[in-house]
Coordinates of C-alpha atoms and ligand atoms in Angstrom, one line a residue:
X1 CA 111.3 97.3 80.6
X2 CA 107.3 96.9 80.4
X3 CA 105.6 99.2 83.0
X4 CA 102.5 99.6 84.0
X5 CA 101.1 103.0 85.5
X6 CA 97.9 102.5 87.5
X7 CA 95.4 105.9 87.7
X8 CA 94.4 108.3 85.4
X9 CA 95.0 112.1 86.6
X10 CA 97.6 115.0 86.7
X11 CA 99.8 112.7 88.9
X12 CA 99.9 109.5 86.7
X13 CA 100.5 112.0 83.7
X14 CA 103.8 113.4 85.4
X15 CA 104.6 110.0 86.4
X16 CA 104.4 108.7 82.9
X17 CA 106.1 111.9 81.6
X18 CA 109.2 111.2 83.9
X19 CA 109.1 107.6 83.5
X20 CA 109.4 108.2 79.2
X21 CA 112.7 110.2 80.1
X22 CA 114.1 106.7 81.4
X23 CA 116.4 105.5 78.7
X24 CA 115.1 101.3 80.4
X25 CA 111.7 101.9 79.7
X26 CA 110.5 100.6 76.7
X27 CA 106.8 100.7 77.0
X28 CA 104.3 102.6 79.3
X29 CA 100.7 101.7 79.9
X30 CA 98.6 103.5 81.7
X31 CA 95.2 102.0 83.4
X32 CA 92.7 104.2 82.9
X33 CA 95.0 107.0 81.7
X34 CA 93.3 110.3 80.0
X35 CA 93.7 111.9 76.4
X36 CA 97.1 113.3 78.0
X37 CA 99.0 110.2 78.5
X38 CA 97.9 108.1 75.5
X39 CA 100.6 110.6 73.9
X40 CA 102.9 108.8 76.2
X41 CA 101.5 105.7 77.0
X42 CA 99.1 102.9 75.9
X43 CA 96.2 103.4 78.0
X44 CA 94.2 100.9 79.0
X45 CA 90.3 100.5 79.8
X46 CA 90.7 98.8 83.6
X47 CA 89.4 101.5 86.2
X48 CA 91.8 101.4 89.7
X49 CA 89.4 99.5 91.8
X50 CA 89.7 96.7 89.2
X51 CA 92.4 94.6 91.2
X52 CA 91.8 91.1 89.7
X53 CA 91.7 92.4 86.4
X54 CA 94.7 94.5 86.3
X55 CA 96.4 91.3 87.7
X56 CA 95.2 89.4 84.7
X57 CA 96.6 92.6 82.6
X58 CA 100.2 92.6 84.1
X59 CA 100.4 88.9 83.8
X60 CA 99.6 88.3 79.8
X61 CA 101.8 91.8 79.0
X62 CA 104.5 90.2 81.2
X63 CA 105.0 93.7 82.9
X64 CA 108.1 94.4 84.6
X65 CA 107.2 96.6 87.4
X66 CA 103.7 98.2 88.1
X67 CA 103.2 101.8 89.9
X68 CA 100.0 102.8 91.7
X69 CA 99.3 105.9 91.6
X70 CA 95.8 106.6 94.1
X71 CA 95.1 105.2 97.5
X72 CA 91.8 103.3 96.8
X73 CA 93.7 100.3 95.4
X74 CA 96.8 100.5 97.9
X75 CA 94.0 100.3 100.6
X76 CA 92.2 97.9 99.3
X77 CA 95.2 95.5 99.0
X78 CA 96.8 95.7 95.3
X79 CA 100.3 95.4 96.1
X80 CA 99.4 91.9 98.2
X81 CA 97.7 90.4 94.9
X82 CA 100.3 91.4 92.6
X83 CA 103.0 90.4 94.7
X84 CA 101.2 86.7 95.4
X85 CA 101.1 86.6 91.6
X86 CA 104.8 87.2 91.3
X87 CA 104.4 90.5 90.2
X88 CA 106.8 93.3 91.6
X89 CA 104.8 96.2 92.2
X90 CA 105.5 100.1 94.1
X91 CA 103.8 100.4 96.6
X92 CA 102.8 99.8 100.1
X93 CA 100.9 96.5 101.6
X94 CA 96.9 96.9 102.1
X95 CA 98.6 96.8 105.5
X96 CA 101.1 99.2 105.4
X97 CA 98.9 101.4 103.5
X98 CA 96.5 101.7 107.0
X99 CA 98.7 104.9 107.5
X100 CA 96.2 106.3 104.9
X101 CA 93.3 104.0 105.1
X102 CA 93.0 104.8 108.8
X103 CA 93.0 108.1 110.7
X104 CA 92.7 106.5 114.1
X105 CA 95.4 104.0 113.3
X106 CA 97.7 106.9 112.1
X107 CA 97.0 108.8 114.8
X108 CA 97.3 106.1 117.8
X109 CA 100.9 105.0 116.1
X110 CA 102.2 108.9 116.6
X111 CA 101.3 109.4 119.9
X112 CA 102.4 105.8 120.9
X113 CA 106.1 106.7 119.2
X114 CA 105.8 110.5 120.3
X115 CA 105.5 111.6 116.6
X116 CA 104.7 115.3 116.9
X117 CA 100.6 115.6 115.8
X118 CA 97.7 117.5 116.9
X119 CA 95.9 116.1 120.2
X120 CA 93.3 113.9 119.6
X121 CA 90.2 111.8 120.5
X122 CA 88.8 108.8 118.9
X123 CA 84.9 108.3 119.4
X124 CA 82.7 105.4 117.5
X125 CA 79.7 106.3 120.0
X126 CA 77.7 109.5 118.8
X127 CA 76.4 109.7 122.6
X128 CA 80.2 109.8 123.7
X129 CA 81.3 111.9 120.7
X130 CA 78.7 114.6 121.7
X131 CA 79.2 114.8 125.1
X132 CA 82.8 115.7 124.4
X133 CA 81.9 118.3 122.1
X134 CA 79.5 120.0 124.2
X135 CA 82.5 120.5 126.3
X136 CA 85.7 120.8 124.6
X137 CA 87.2 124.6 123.1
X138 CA 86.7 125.5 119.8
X139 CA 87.5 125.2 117.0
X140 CA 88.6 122.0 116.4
X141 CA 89.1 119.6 113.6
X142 CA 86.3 116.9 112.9
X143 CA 87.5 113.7 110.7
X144 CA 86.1 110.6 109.3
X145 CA 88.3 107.7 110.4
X146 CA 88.4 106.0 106.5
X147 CA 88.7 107.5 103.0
X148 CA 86.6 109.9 102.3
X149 CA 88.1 111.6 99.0
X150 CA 89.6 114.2 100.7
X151 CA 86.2 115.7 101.9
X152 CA 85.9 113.8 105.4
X153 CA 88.0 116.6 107.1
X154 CA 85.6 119.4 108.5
X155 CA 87.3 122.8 111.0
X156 CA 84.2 123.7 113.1
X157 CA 83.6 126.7 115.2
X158 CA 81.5 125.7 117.7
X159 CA 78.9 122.9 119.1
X160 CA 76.3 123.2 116.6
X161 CA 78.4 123.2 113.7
X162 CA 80.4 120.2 115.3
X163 CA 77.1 118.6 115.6
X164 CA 76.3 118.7 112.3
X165 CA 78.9 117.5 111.1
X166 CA 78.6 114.4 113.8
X167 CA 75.4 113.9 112.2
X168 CA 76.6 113.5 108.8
X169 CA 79.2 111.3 110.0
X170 CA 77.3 108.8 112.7
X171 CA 73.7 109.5 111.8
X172 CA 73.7 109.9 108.4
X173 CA 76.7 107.8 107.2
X174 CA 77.3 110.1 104.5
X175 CA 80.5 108.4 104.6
X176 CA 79.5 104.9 105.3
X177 CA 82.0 102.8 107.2
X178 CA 84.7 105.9 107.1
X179 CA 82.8 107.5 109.1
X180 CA 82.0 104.5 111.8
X181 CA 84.9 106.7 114.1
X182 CA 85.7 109.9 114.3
X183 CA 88.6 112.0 115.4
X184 CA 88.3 115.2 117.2
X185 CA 91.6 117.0 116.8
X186 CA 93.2 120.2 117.9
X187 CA 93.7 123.2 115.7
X188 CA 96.8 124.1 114.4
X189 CA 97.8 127.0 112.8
X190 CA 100.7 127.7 110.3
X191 CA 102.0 127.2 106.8
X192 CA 101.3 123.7 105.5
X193 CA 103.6 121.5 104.0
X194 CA 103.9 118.0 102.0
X195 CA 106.9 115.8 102.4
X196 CA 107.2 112.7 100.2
X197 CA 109.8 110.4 100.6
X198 CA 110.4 107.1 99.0
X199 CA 110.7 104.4 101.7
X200 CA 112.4 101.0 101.1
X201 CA 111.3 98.9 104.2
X202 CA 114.2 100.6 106.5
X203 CA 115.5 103.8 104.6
X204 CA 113.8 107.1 103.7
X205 CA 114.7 109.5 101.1
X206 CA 113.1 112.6 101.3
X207 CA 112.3 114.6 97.9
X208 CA 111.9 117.7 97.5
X209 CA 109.3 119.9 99.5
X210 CA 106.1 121.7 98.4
X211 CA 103.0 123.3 98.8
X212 CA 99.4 122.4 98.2
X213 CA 96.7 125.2 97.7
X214 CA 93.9 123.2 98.5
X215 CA 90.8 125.5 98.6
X216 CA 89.0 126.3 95.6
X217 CA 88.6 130.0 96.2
X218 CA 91.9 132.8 96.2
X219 CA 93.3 134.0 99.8
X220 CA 92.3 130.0 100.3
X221 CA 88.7 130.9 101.0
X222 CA 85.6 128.2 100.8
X223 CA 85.4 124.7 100.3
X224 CA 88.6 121.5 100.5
X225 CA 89.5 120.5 96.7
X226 CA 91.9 117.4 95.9
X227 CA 94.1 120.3 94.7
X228 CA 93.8 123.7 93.1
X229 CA 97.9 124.6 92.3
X230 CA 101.1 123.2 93.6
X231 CA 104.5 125.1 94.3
X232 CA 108.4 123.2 94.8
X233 CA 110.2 123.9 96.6
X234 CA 107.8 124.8 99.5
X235 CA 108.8 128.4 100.5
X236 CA 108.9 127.2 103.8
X237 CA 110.6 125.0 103.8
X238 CA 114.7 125.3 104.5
X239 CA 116.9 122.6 104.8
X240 CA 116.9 123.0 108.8
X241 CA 113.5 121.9 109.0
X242 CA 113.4 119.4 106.2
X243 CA 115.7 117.6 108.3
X244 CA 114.2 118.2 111.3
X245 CA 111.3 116.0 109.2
X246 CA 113.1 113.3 108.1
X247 CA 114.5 113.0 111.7
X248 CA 111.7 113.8 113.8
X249 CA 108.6 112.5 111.7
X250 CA 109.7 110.3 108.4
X251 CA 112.3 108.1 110.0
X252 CA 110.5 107.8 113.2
X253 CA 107.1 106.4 111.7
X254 CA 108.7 104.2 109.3
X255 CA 110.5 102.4 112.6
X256 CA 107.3 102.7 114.5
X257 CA 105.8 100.8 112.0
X258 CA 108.3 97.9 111.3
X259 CA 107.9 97.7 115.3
X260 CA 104.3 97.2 114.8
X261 CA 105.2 94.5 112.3
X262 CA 104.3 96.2 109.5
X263 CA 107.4 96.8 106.5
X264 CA 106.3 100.3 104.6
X265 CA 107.6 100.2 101.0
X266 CA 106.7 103.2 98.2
X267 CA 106.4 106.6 98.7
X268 CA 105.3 108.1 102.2
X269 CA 103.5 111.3 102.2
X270 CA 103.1 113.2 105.1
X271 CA 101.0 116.5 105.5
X272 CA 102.4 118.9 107.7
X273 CA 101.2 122.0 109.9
X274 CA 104.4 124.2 110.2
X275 CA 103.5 125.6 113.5
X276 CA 105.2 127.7 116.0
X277 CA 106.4 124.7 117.6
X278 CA 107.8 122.6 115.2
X279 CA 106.2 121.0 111.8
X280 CA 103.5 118.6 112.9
X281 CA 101.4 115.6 111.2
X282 CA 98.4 116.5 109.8
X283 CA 97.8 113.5 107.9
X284 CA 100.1 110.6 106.1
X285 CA 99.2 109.3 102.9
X286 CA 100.4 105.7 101.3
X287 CA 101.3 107.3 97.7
X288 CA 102.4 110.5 95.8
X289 CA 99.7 113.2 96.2
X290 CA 98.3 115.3 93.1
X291 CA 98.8 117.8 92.4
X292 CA 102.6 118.2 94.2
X293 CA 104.3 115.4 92.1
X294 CA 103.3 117.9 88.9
X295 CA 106.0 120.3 90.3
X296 CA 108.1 117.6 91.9
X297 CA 108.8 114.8 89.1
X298 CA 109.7 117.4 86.6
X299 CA 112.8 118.9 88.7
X300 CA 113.9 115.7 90.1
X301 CA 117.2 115.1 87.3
X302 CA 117.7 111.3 88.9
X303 CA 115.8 108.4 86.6
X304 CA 112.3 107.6 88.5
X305 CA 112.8 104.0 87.3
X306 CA 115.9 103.8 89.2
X307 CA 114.7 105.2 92.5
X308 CA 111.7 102.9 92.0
X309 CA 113.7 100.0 91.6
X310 CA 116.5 100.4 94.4
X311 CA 113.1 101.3 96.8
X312 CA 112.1 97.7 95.8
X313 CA 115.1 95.9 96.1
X314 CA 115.7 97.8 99.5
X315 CA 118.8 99.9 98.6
X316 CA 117.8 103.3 99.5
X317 CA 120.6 103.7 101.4
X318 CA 123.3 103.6 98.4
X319 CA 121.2 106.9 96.7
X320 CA 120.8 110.5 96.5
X321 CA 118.5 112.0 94.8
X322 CA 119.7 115.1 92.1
X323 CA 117.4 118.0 91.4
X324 CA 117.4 121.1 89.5
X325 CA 117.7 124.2 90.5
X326 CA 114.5 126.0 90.1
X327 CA 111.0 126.4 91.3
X328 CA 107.9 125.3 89.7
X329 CA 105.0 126.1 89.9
X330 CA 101.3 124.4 88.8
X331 CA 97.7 126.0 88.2
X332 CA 94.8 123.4 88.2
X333 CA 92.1 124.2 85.8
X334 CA 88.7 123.2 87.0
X335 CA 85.1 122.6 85.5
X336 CA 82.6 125.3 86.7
X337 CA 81.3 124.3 89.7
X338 CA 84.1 122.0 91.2
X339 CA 84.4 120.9 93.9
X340 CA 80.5 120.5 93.8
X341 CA 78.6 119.8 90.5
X342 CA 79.6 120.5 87.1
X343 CA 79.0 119.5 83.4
X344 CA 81.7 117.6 81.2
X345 CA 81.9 116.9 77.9
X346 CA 83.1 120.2 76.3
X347 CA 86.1 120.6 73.8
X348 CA 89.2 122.0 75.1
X349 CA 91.0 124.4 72.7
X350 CA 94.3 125.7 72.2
X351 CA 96.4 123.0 74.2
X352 CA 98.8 122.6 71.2
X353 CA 99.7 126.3 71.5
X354 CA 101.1 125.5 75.0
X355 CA 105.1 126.0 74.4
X356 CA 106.8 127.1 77.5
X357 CA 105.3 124.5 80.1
X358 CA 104.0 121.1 80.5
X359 CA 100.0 120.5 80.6
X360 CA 99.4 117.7 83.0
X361 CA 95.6 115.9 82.0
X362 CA 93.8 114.9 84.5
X363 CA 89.6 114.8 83.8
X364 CA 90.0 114.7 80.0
X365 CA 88.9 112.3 77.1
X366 CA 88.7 111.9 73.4
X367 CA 85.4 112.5 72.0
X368 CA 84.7 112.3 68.3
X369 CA 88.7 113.2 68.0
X370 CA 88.5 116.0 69.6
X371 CA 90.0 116.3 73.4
X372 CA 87.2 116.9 75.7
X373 CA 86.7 117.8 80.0
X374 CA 85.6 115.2 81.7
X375 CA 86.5 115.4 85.4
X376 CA 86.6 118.7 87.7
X377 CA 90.0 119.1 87.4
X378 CA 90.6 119.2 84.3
X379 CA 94.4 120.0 83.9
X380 CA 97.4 121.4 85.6
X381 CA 99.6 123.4 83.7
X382 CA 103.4 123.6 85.0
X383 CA 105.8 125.7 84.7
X384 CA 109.8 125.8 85.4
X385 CA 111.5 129.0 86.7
X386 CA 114.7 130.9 88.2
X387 CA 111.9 132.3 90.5
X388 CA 108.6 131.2 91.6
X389 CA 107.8 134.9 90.2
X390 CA 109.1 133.8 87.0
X391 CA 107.6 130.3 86.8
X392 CA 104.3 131.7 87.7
X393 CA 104.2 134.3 85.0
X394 CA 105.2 131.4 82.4
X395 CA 101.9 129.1 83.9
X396 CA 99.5 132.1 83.8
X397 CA 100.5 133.1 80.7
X398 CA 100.1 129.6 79.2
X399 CA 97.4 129.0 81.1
X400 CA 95.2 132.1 78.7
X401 CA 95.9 129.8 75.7
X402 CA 93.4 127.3 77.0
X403 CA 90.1 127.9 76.8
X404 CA 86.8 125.6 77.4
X405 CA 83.3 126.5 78.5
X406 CA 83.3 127.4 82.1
X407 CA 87.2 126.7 82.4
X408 CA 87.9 128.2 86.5
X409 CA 91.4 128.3 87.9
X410 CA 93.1 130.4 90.7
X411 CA 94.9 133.9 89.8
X412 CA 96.8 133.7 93.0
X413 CA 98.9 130.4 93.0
X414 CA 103.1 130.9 93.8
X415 CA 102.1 134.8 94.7
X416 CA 103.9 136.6 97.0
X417 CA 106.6 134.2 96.7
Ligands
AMP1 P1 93.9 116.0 106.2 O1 93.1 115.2 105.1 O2 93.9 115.4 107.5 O3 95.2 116.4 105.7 O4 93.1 117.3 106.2 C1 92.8 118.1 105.1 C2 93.1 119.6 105.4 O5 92.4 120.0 106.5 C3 94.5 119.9 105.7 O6 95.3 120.0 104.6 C4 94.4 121.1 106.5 O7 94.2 122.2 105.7 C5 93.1 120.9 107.3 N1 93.4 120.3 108.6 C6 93.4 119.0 108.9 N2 93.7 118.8 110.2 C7 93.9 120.1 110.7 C8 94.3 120.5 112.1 N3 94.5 119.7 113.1 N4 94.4 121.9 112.2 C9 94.2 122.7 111.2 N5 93.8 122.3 109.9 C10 93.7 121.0 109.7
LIG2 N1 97.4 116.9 97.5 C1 96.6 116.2 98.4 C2 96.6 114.8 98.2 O1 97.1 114.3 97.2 O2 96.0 114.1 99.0

C-alpha cells in the first residue's frame, strides 16, 4: 500500500515510524515532512493548507489511503475533497471536524447532550461580553471561538485582565474571525488528561491515556506551548475512570453528533480536567495531538494501518487494540525563546549518538547536508520504560547527547511519577 502522511512535526514522525512497522505498507510520503522522516518516508514539498494540490498529489501517485495529521486542513475541509475525488482518506469531514474548529459549537453540543464540561457563556457583542465580566467571579477561562494555534485560551484573574484579553479578541482581532465569539468558562481545577480514541461513524476505541505538559517553564509555570513533554500512560488515569470516559464523554459525543447529522470518523481527542467531580471536557480536537501520539504510537503493539483501515470501513467493533506494557515518556526540545521568538537555522549535533530511544523531528531541515532547527520545537526524544522513573532517566540521559545553540527543554517531565 501507497500512503500518504499529511504534516510535518513530532506527530507525523511517530505516525510514519509506526506506519513503516506495517508489513502492507510499501511506501510512505510525507507532505511537508522534516529531515526526520525523509529517513522513513519520501517527503514531499506541499505545505498542509495546500488541499487542491495534495489532491492532485494522491491522485498521479495513486495513493491508497491518506492520513492527516493537524487540524488546519481537517477544518478547512480536506477529507470532503479527497473523498469527492475518490480518494479514501482518515479523518473527519470539515463538518465533523467543527468539534475543533468551533468552541461554541463544541460547547453548545455538550450541554445540549449533558456531556460533563465547565459552565459557559457565548458572547459576539464586546458591550454584552463586558458587562458579564464586570460581574461574574474570578477567575475564569477566556477563549477565542476558532483556531487560534493553541494560544486563544487565556485563565484571568480579574476584570482588567479579562478586559484585555476582550480587547485583543473583539477590538483588536488579534485573532481575526476566531476571535468574532468568545467563551467565558468556569475554572476547573485538577490533573489534566488526553483521551484519543479512534471513531468509525458509530464505535469508539479508546487508546491509551496520557499527559501533556503544556507550559514552557518547570512546576508548569509561564506561558501555553503546543507541547513541552508527554507521559503514557497518564498517571491518572486507572481503568475506572478511563471507562467512565468512554461512557460518560467519548460515546456520548459521538451519538450527539450523528443526532445532529453529523457522522465523526478518525481519531477524537478530548482534553480533560480530572476534577473532584468527575473528568470533564476541556476541549475536543478532530485529530491526534503532538506531542502525546510520541508516547502513544510507540507502545501500541496492534498495526496502525489496520486500525486505520477497519475505522474507515466502519468495523471498530470487531477490534481491540494490544499495548505494551510500559510507560513512556517524551522531552520536547525547544529553540531559545519558544513559545515567543527565536532564531533557526543552527546545526544539531550528536543525534546519531542517540541509542536507547527514538528522536521524533519536528522543526528541523537539511541545510547544506547538515540537519538543521528550524521550528520552536525542535524534537521530542522518547523513551520506553518499566517505570516512568526509568524511561525518564533513559530520555534525559539521551537528551545530553544533543546539543544546538540555544537548545531549552524541561528537567522536570515524568517526575514524581
Ligand atoms: P483548551 O485549548 O481549551 O484545551 O485550553 C488549553 C489549556 O488551557 C488547557 O489544557 C488547560 O490547561 C487550560 N484550560 C482550558 N479551559 C480551562 C478551564 N475551564 N479551567 C482550567 N483550565 C483550563
Ligand atoms: N497536545 C495538544 C494538542 O495537540 O493540541
Amino acid at each position: 500500500m501507497k500512503v500518504l502522511v499529511v504534516g510535518g512535526g513530532g506527530r507525523e514522525h511517530a505516525i510514519v515510524h509506526k506506519l513503516s512497522q506495517s508489513d502492507r505498507v510499501e511506501k510512505i510520503y510525507c507532505a511537508p515532512g522534516n529531515a526526520g522522516i525523509s529517513k522513513l518516508a519520501e517527503c514531499v514539498n506541499i505545505s498542509v493548507e495546500e488541499i487542491e494540490k495534495l489532491k492532485e498529489f494522491a491522485l498521479q501517485n495513486k495513493i491508497d489511503i491518506t492520513i492527516v495529521g493537524p487540524e488546519l486542513p481537517l477544518v478547512e475541509g480536506i477529507v470532503d475533497e479527497f473523498e469527492k475525488a475518490g480518494l479514501k482518506i482518515f479523518g473527519p469531514s470539515k463538518k465533523a471536524a467543527m468539534i475543533e474548529g468551533s468552541k461554541y459549537f463544541a460547547k453548545q453540543i455538550m450541554a445540549k447532550y449533558e456531556i460533563p464540561t465547565g459552565r459557559f457563556k457565548a458572547f459576539d457583542r464586546y458591550q454584552e461580553a463586558l458587562k458579564f465580566l464586570k460581574e461574574t467571579w474570578y477567575p475564569v477561562v477566556i477563549k477565542a471561538d476558532g483556531l487560534a494555534q493553541g494560544k486563544g485560551v487565556f485563565i484571568v484573574r480579574d476584570f482588567i485582565e479579562a478586559k484585555e484579553v476582550l480587547d485583543l479578541m473583539m477590538k483588536k482581532r488579534v485573532f481575526g474571525p476566531s476571535g468574532d465569539i468568545v467563551i467565558v468558562e468556569e475554572m476547573l481545577y485538577g490533573k489534566e488528561a488526553s483521551i484519543f480514541a479512534f471513531v468509525d461513524g458509530e464505535n469508539v476505541l479508546a487508546m491509551m491515556s496520557a499527559m501533556d505538559y503544556k507550559k514552557v517553564y518547570e512546576k508548569d509555570e509561564g506561558p501555553n506551548t503546543g507541547g513541552m513533554g508527554s507521559i503514557a500512560p497518564n498517571p491518572h488515569i486507572d481503568k475506572k475512570t478511563l471507562n467512565e470516559i468512554e461512557e460518560k464523554i467519548l460515546k456520548p459525543v459521538v451519538y450527539a453528533l450523528k443526532k445532529e447529522g453529523v457522522v465523526y470518523k478518525g481519531v477524537l481527542y478530548a482534553g480533560l480536567m480530572l476534577t473532584k467531580e468527575g473528568p470533564k471536557v476541556l476541549e475536543f480536537n478532530a485529530r491526534f495531538g503532538d506531542p502525546e501520539t510520541e508516547v502513544i504510537l510507540p507502545l501500541l503493539k496492534t498495526d496502525l494501518l489496520e486500525v486505520i483501515e477497519a475505522t474507515l470501513e466502519g468495523k471498530l467493533k470487531n477490534l481491540k487494540l494490544e499495548w505494551e506494557d510500559k510507560k513512556a515518556v517524551c522531552v520536547i526540545a525547544a529553540s531559545k525563546g519558544y513559545p515567543g521568538e527565536y532564531k533557526k537555522g543552527f546545526e544539531i549535533r550528536g543525534l546519531e549518538e542517540v541509542k536507547e530511544a527514538f528522536v521524533y523531528h519536528a522543526g528541523t531541515s537539511f541545510k547544506d547536508g547538515k540537519i538543521v532547527t528550524s521550528g520552536g520545537r525542535v524534537f521530542g526524544i522518547v523513551a520506553l520504560g518499566d517505570s516512568y522513573k526509568e524511561a525518564r532517566e533513559i530520555a534525559y540521559r539521551e537528551i545530553e547527547k544533543i546539543s544546538f545553540e540555544g537548545i531549552y527543554y524541561r528537567k522536570d517531565i515524568a517526575a514524581g511519577y
